[in-house]
Short mmCIF file of C-alpha atoms and ligand atoms in Angstrom, two decimals:
data_model
loop_
_atom_site.label_atom_id
_atom_site.label_comp_id
_atom_site.label_asym_id
_atom_site.label_seq_id
_atom_site.Cartn_x
_atom_site.Cartn_y
_atom_site.Cartn_z
CA MET A 23 -0.36 0.29 -0.38
CA THR A 24 1.47 3.16 -1.03
CA GLN A 25 1.62 6.20 1.75
CA PRO A 26 -0.23 9.24 0.71
CA GLY A 27 2.56 11.71 -0.30
CA ILE A 28 5.24 9.20 -0.71
CA LEU A 29 4.99 8.31 -3.88
CA ASP A 30 1.94 10.05 -5.02
CA GLY A 31 3.65 13.48 -6.55
CA ALA A 32 4.01 15.32 -9.42
CA PRO A 33 4.07 13.49 -12.79
CA THR A 34 7.40 12.02 -13.97
CA GLY A 35 8.97 13.86 -16.32
CA ALA A 36 6.49 16.84 -17.42
CA ARG A 37 9.21 18.50 -18.92
CA PRO A 38 13.12 18.98 -18.53
CA GLY A 39 13.81 19.10 -14.75
CA THR A 40 10.45 18.62 -13.52
CA PRO A 41 11.25 16.71 -9.80
CA ALA A 42 11.47 12.68 -10.75
CA GLY A 43 7.29 12.64 -8.92
CA ALA A 44 7.32 13.85 -5.24
CA LEU A 45 8.80 10.96 -3.48
CA ILE A 46 8.55 12.43 -0.30
CA ASP A 47 7.28 16.09 0.76
CA ALA A 48 10.94 16.74 1.85
CA ALA A 49 10.24 20.30 3.71
CA SER A 50 8.32 18.09 5.59
CA ASP A 51 9.79 15.25 5.99
CA LEU A 52 13.63 14.90 6.17
CA ALA A 53 14.15 19.21 5.15
CA PHE A 54 16.54 17.46 1.83
CA GLY A 55 15.55 20.73 0.88
CA GLN A 56 14.60 20.01 -3.19
CA VAL A 57 16.70 16.72 -3.49
CA VAL A 58 14.29 14.03 -3.98
CA GLY A 59 15.02 11.22 -1.10
CA LEU A 60 13.22 8.34 0.28
CA ARG A 61 13.76 7.08 3.88
CA LEU A 62 13.63 2.92 4.07
CA ASP A 63 10.84 2.77 7.17
CA ALA A 64 11.80 -0.05 9.75
CA GLN A 65 9.81 -2.84 7.99
CA GLU A 66 11.34 -2.05 4.75
CA HIS A 67 14.86 -1.71 6.35
CA ARG A 68 14.52 -5.05 8.46
CA ASP A 69 13.60 -6.68 4.50
CA LEU A 70 16.51 -4.90 2.68
CA ALA A 71 18.73 -6.58 5.81
CA ALA A 72 17.04 -9.96 4.87
CA ILE A 73 17.98 -10.56 1.40
CA ALA A 74 21.36 -8.38 1.96
CA GLN A 75 22.82 -11.15 4.55
CA ARG A 76 20.89 -14.14 2.04
CA LEU A 77 23.40 -12.25 -1.08
CA ALA A 78 25.77 -12.04 1.44
CA ALA A 79 26.11 -15.33 1.74
CA GLN A 80 25.89 -16.52 -1.87
CA PRO A 81 29.41 -18.53 -3.14
CA PRO A 82 31.86 -17.41 -3.38
CA GLY A 83 31.15 -14.39 -1.79
CA LEU A 84 33.10 -12.21 -3.82
CA VAL A 85 31.24 -9.32 -5.06
CA ASP A 86 33.62 -9.29 -8.90
CA ASP A 87 32.30 -12.80 -9.23
CA ALA A 88 29.85 -13.56 -11.88
CA ARG A 89 27.94 -15.79 -9.82
CA TRP A 90 27.95 -13.83 -7.08
CA LEU A 91 26.67 -10.64 -9.21
CA ALA A 92 23.68 -13.40 -11.14
CA ALA A 93 22.33 -14.01 -7.04
CA ALA A 94 22.63 -9.95 -6.95
CA ARG A 95 20.69 -9.55 -10.10
CA ASP A 96 17.64 -12.36 -9.51
CA LEU A 97 17.60 -10.50 -5.52
CA SER A 98 17.07 -7.56 -6.61
CA ALA A 99 14.07 -8.11 -7.66
CA GLU A 100 12.82 -8.67 -4.05
CA LEU A 101 13.63 -4.95 -2.23
CA PRO A 102 10.89 -3.21 -0.94
CA LEU A 103 8.07 -2.20 -2.75
CA ARG A 104 8.51 1.48 -2.22
CA LEU A 105 12.59 1.68 -3.43
CA ARG A 106 11.86 -0.25 -6.46
CA GLN A 107 9.09 2.45 -7.48
CA CYS A 108 11.49 4.70 -6.51
CA LEU A 109 14.21 3.70 -8.47
CA ARG A 110 12.81 2.63 -11.14
CA ARG A 111 11.21 7.01 -11.29
CA PHE A 112 14.78 8.12 -10.94
CA ALA A 113 15.85 5.70 -13.52
CA THR A 114 13.70 7.45 -16.40
CA ASP A 115 14.15 10.91 -14.56
CA ALA A 116 16.35 12.26 -12.90
CA GLY A 117 14.64 14.97 -11.49
CA ALA A 118 16.12 18.60 -11.36
CA GLU A 119 18.25 18.27 -9.23
CA ALA A 120 19.49 14.79 -10.70
CA MET A 121 19.75 13.03 -7.99
CA LEU A 122 17.95 10.18 -5.31
CA LEU A 123 18.94 10.33 -1.88
CA LEU A 124 18.06 7.18 0.17
CA ARG A 125 18.33 7.20 3.87
CA ASN A 126 18.23 4.65 6.49
CA LEU A 127 19.83 1.75 4.42
CA PRO A 128 21.03 -1.54 6.37
CA VAL A 129 24.82 -1.02 6.28
CA ALA A 130 25.31 -2.26 9.40
CA ALA A 131 27.80 0.60 10.79
CA ASP A 132 27.60 -0.86 14.19
CA LYS A 133 29.37 -3.87 12.84
CA LEU A 134 31.70 -2.64 10.48
CA PRO A 135 35.78 -3.00 10.73
CA ASP A 136 38.22 0.19 11.20
CA THR A 137 37.87 2.25 8.38
CA PRO A 138 40.78 1.42 5.86
CA SER A 139 43.25 3.98 4.84
CA HIS A 140 44.75 3.56 1.61
CA ALA A 141 44.51 4.42 -1.45
CA ASP A 142 43.26 1.68 -3.58
CA SER A 143 41.05 0.37 -0.96
CA VAL A 144 38.57 -1.72 -2.72
CA GLN A 145 35.28 -4.17 -0.94
CA ARG A 146 35.62 -7.26 -3.14
CA GLY A 147 34.00 -9.06 -0.14
CA SER A 148 30.53 -9.68 0.08
CA THR A 149 29.96 -7.94 2.89
CA VAL A 150 26.29 -6.10 4.04
CA PRO A 151 26.65 -2.22 2.78
CA ALA A 152 28.58 -3.96 -0.56
CA SER A 153 25.11 -6.20 -0.76
CA VAL A 154 22.71 -3.38 -0.60
CA LEU A 155 25.17 -1.11 -2.89
CA THR A 156 25.37 -3.78 -5.50
CA LEU A 157 21.09 -4.80 -5.16
CA ILE A 158 20.63 -0.89 -5.73
CA ALA A 159 22.93 -0.41 -8.34
CA LEU A 160 21.03 -4.05 -10.08
CA SER A 161 17.75 -2.65 -9.98
CA LEU A 162 19.53 0.15 -11.77
CA GLY A 163 21.21 -0.94 -14.23
CA GLU A 164 24.30 -3.19 -14.39
CA PRO A 165 27.67 -2.20 -12.13
CA VAL A 166 30.29 -1.25 -13.97
CA ALA A 167 34.45 -0.23 -13.22
CA PHE A 168 37.30 1.45 -14.72
CA ARG A 169 40.68 -1.23 -14.58
CA GLU A 170 42.81 1.34 -14.08
CA GLU A 171 40.99 2.72 -11.31
CA LYS A 172 40.82 0.52 -8.14
CA SER A 173 42.10 -2.58 -9.82
CA GLY A 174 38.73 -2.46 -11.38
CA ALA A 175 36.52 -3.58 -8.92
CA LEU A 176 32.78 -2.71 -8.26
CA VAL A 177 32.44 -1.59 -4.90
CA GLN A 178 35.06 0.71 -4.31
CA ASP A 179 35.82 2.52 -0.89
CA VAL A 180 35.98 6.47 -0.94
CA VAL A 181 38.52 7.12 2.30
CA PRO A 182 40.88 10.23 3.90
CA VAL A 183 44.39 8.65 2.46
CA PRO A 184 47.95 9.70 4.69
CA GLY A 185 49.86 12.21 3.00
CA MET A 186 46.83 12.20 0.23
CA GLU A 187 44.76 15.46 1.62
CA THR A 188 45.74 17.24 -1.46
CA PHE A 189 44.89 14.89 -3.75
CA PRO A 190 42.35 15.89 -6.32
CA GLY A 191 40.50 12.77 -6.29
CA ASN A 192 38.48 10.07 -3.58
CA ALA A 193 41.51 9.69 -1.61
CA GLY A 194 41.83 13.43 -0.49
CA SER A 195 40.11 15.44 1.87
CA VAL A 196 40.64 19.23 0.83
CA PRO A 197 37.90 20.49 -0.89
CA LEU A 198 36.89 18.13 -4.11
CA SER A 199 36.06 20.01 -7.24
CA ALA A 200 33.02 19.85 -9.08
CA HIS A 201 32.94 17.41 -11.65
CA VAL A 202 31.31 14.38 -13.75
CA GLU A 203 32.87 11.12 -12.68
CA ASN A 204 35.48 9.84 -15.68
CA ALA A 205 34.36 12.66 -18.36
CA PHE A 206 36.82 12.35 -19.90
CA HIS A 207 35.67 8.39 -20.84
CA PRO A 208 33.22 7.55 -24.26
CA HIS A 209 31.44 5.30 -21.23
CA ARG A 210 31.28 7.63 -18.10
CA PRO A 211 29.05 5.84 -15.76
CA ASP A 212 25.65 7.12 -16.35
CA ILE A 213 24.67 6.67 -12.45
CA VAL A 214 26.92 6.79 -9.18
CA GLY A 215 26.50 6.05 -5.99
CA LEU A 216 27.98 7.31 -2.98
CA CYS A 217 27.13 5.06 0.29
CA CYS A 218 27.76 6.33 3.55
CA LEU A 219 29.33 3.85 6.59
CA ARG A 220 30.78 5.66 8.73
CA SER A 221 30.55 9.60 8.70
CA ASP A 222 33.86 12.35 8.88
CA HIS A 223 34.66 13.07 12.57
CA ASP A 224 33.07 16.22 12.69
CA ASN A 225 30.85 15.79 10.39
CA ARG A 226 31.61 18.51 8.51
CA ALA A 227 31.67 16.95 5.17
CA GLY A 228 29.54 18.06 2.33
CA LEU A 229 28.66 16.05 -0.94
CA GLN A 230 27.79 18.77 -3.43
CA VAL A 231 26.02 17.87 -6.21
CA ALA A 232 25.02 20.50 -8.82
CA SER A 233 22.61 19.92 -11.53
CA ILE A 234 23.01 21.12 -15.08
CA ARG A 235 18.80 21.33 -14.89
CA ARG A 236 19.07 23.80 -12.87
CA ALA A 237 21.96 25.86 -13.51
CA LEU A 238 20.82 25.88 -17.52
CA ALA A 239 18.73 29.05 -16.43
CA HIS A 240 22.00 31.10 -15.34
CA LEU A 241 23.90 30.62 -18.24
CA THR A 242 23.79 33.56 -20.88
CA GLU A 243 22.58 32.48 -24.67
CA GLU A 244 25.86 32.89 -25.65
CA ALA A 245 27.21 31.14 -23.23
CA ARG A 246 24.99 28.08 -23.51
CA SER A 247 25.65 28.20 -27.96
CA VAL A 248 29.74 28.19 -26.89
CA LEU A 249 29.45 25.42 -24.54
CA GLY A 250 27.19 23.50 -27.41
CA GLU A 251 29.76 23.45 -29.19
CA ALA A 252 33.29 20.95 -29.56
CA ARG A 253 35.46 23.67 -27.94
CA PHE A 254 36.64 21.41 -24.23
CA ARG A 255 39.02 19.00 -24.32
CA THR A 256 38.71 16.55 -20.70
CA ALA A 257 42.78 15.00 -20.48
CA ALA A 258 41.69 11.09 -18.30
CA PRO A 259 43.84 10.98 -14.68
CA ALA A 260 47.28 10.24 -14.34
CA SER A 261 46.18 7.20 -12.88
CA PHE A 262 44.57 6.01 -16.82
CA GLY A 263 48.16 5.96 -18.15
CA PRO A 264 48.81 7.98 -21.86
CA LEU A 265 46.34 7.16 -23.84
CA GLY A 266 47.82 8.11 -27.18
CA THR A 267 46.95 11.01 -29.14
CA THR A 268 45.61 14.38 -27.43
CA ALA A 269 41.66 14.70 -26.25
CA PRO A 270 39.24 14.46 -28.60
CA ALA A 271 37.20 18.11 -28.39
CA HIS A 272 34.28 17.57 -26.79
CA PRO A 273 31.18 19.64 -25.87
CA VAL A 274 30.29 20.23 -23.19
CA LEU A 275 26.54 20.56 -23.51
CA ALA A 276 25.63 17.57 -25.20
CA GLY A 277 22.23 16.80 -26.96
CA ASP A 278 18.89 18.87 -26.53
CA PRO A 279 19.99 22.01 -26.17
CA ALA A 280 17.41 22.87 -23.76
CA ASP A 281 17.89 19.92 -21.23
CA PRO A 282 21.00 18.87 -21.78
CA ASP A 283 24.10 16.53 -20.93
CA LEU A 284 26.70 18.04 -19.16
CA ILE A 285 30.35 16.87 -19.83
CA VAL A 286 33.01 18.47 -17.80
CA ASP A 287 36.00 18.29 -14.65
CA PHE A 288 36.47 21.75 -13.75
CA GLU A 289 39.64 19.48 -12.76
CA SER A 290 40.81 18.65 -16.33
CA THR A 291 38.68 20.30 -19.16
CA ALA A 292 40.18 22.52 -20.84
CA PRO A 293 38.82 25.14 -22.95
CA VAL A 294 40.06 25.45 -26.82
CA ASP A 295 40.15 29.25 -27.30
CA GLU A 296 38.86 32.59 -24.81
CA ALA A 297 35.43 32.46 -25.21
CA ALA A 298 35.39 28.73 -24.29
CA ALA A 299 37.57 30.06 -21.69
CA ALA A 300 34.99 32.27 -20.94
CA ALA A 301 31.78 29.85 -21.04
CA LEU A 302 33.30 27.54 -18.86
CA ARG A 303 34.20 29.84 -16.06
CA GLU A 304 30.21 30.93 -16.41
CA LEU A 305 29.08 27.29 -16.49
CA ALA A 306 30.94 26.95 -12.94
CA ALA A 307 30.18 29.92 -11.39
CA ALA A 308 26.08 28.62 -12.55
CA LEU A 309 26.75 25.02 -11.17
CA HIS A 310 28.04 26.76 -8.46
CA ALA A 311 25.02 28.54 -7.62
CA VAL A 312 22.42 26.16 -8.07
CA ARG A 313 24.73 23.32 -5.94
CA ARG A 314 23.25 21.50 -3.15
CA THR A 315 25.05 20.06 0.07
CA VAL A 316 24.36 17.26 2.04
CA VAL A 317 26.29 15.67 4.35
CA LEU A 318 25.34 12.51 4.36
CA ALA A 319 24.98 9.70 7.61
CA PRO A 320 26.07 5.88 8.33
CA GLY A 321 22.90 4.34 5.81
CA ASP A 322 22.72 7.29 3.48
CA LEU A 323 23.02 6.67 -0.49
CA ALA A 324 23.06 9.26 -2.34
CA LEU A 325 22.77 8.86 -6.16
CA VAL A 326 23.80 11.23 -9.10
CA ASP A 327 22.95 11.06 -11.77
CA ASN A 328 26.15 11.30 -14.07
CA ARG A 329 24.69 12.57 -17.41
CA LEU A 330 23.29 15.40 -15.63
CA ALA A 331 24.73 17.18 -12.69
CA THR A 332 28.54 17.29 -11.09
CA HIS A 333 29.56 16.08 -7.85
CA GLY A 334 32.16 17.25 -5.16
CA ARG A 335 32.76 17.45 -1.39
CA THR A 336 33.63 19.89 0.59
CA ALA A 337 36.58 19.73 2.88
CA PHE A 338 37.12 17.88 5.90
CA ALA A 339 39.54 17.07 8.83
CA ALA A 340 40.69 13.08 8.33
CA ARG A 341 42.62 11.80 11.74
CA TYR A 342 43.53 8.39 10.39
CA ASP A 343 42.73 6.37 14.06
CA GLY A 344 40.29 4.23 11.98
CA ARG A 345 37.10 6.66 12.52
CA ASP A 346 37.08 8.36 9.79
CA ARG A 347 34.61 9.48 6.78
CA TRP A 348 34.12 6.08 4.94
CA LEU A 349 32.09 5.81 1.28
CA GLN A 350 31.29 3.22 -0.41
CA ARG A 351 30.87 3.83 -4.58
CA VAL A 352 29.75 2.21 -7.43
CA PHE A 353 29.30 3.40 -11.12
CA ILE A 354 25.79 1.97 -12.67
CA HIS A 355 25.34 1.76 -16.58
CA ARG A 356 22.32 1.37 -17.76
CA ASP A 357 22.56 0.31 -21.11
CA PHE A 358 24.86 -2.29 -20.83
CA ARG A 359 25.63 -3.21 -24.09
CA ARG A 360 26.42 0.27 -25.44
CA SER A 361 29.73 -0.22 -23.64
CA ARG A 362 30.27 -4.12 -24.74
CA ALA A 363 33.38 -3.11 -27.12
CA LEU A 364 35.37 -1.61 -23.91
CA ARG A 365 34.36 -4.35 -21.60
CA PRO A 366 37.11 -7.33 -23.25
CA GLY A 367 35.16 -11.13 -22.47
CA GLY A 368 31.95 -9.47 -21.77
CA GLY A 369 32.98 -8.60 -18.13
CA HIS A 370 32.15 -5.69 -16.22
CA VAL A 371 34.94 -3.74 -16.23
CA LEU A 372 36.15 -1.12 -19.06
CA THR A 373 39.14 -0.19 -20.51
CA SER A 374 39.79 3.12 -22.43
CA ARG A 375 40.35 1.52 -25.77
CA PRO A 376 38.91 -0.83 -28.27
CA GLY A 377 41.71 -3.62 -28.06
CA ASP A 378 43.15 -3.11 -24.49
FE1 FE2 B 411 33.71 11.89 -8.26
#
């Protein structure tokens, strides 16, 4: 039975930027601001925990194993109804904020080991949090990873790493600038999931999400026009190694000018001329003006539509005492087949060039 006011929202996709159904009355419930969200109730929490525990026990107990993923795919059909409805709506139309915030997920926060503290930390074992994240990813599409990043693991730890405080990536703790995940890659994720297992000590680290659907109105016609032209180049992160030729020129706003996709990483997207540089600065200011900041709590999962929004993070202080901030991350493709040429053997790990 649908709860009044939870799923009976505005029609989905009435026009670009319309929230994907007001899944909750945000202002009166969770103070999400305008972010669309769903907090699992106690029964849904228990039901999801039971499914995740069943999945965690499936052989061989390894997230990246095809048999385990097959079991997860089947079990994802058993998620609580309201959660499945919510995910289905988000998959079709991510709304004006291009973000869905799920709360009160069972991540066994009281049973967690110490927060890992090395740069390449990933979650290979089928823990309950990794099972929850995989179940939700498989409700939206297929989880994917990049071979050159985090050893191609599907569930990756996002933790502060000693000595890497100023690193412009997931291991850092200084502000992380706004970016579309793997913006350089032809098959960048469609959706990025960030699940909070443990908050930072001071509850300061804010996930910042900025949607082009809201920023578009802040841009001049001139900037929109320039951003829609192939006058930008986005370099791959150093971790991907030399990819041969110079990055190809691409538009930052692609597709329907009234509801474009966004392809930008403010650390690594470079304009090719001065007009493009001015348009990029204007875009940065527009995205900054509309950004939403969410301090994730344990059991929160932020799903960001990586085609429509940038994400970044405010600064926080790491202590490296085993109780630092710990997120687990997953990348999702809605259309798995589309990237087949860059997935050797049909697996879930992407390369950067055919034949690699
Ligand atoms: Fe990111």
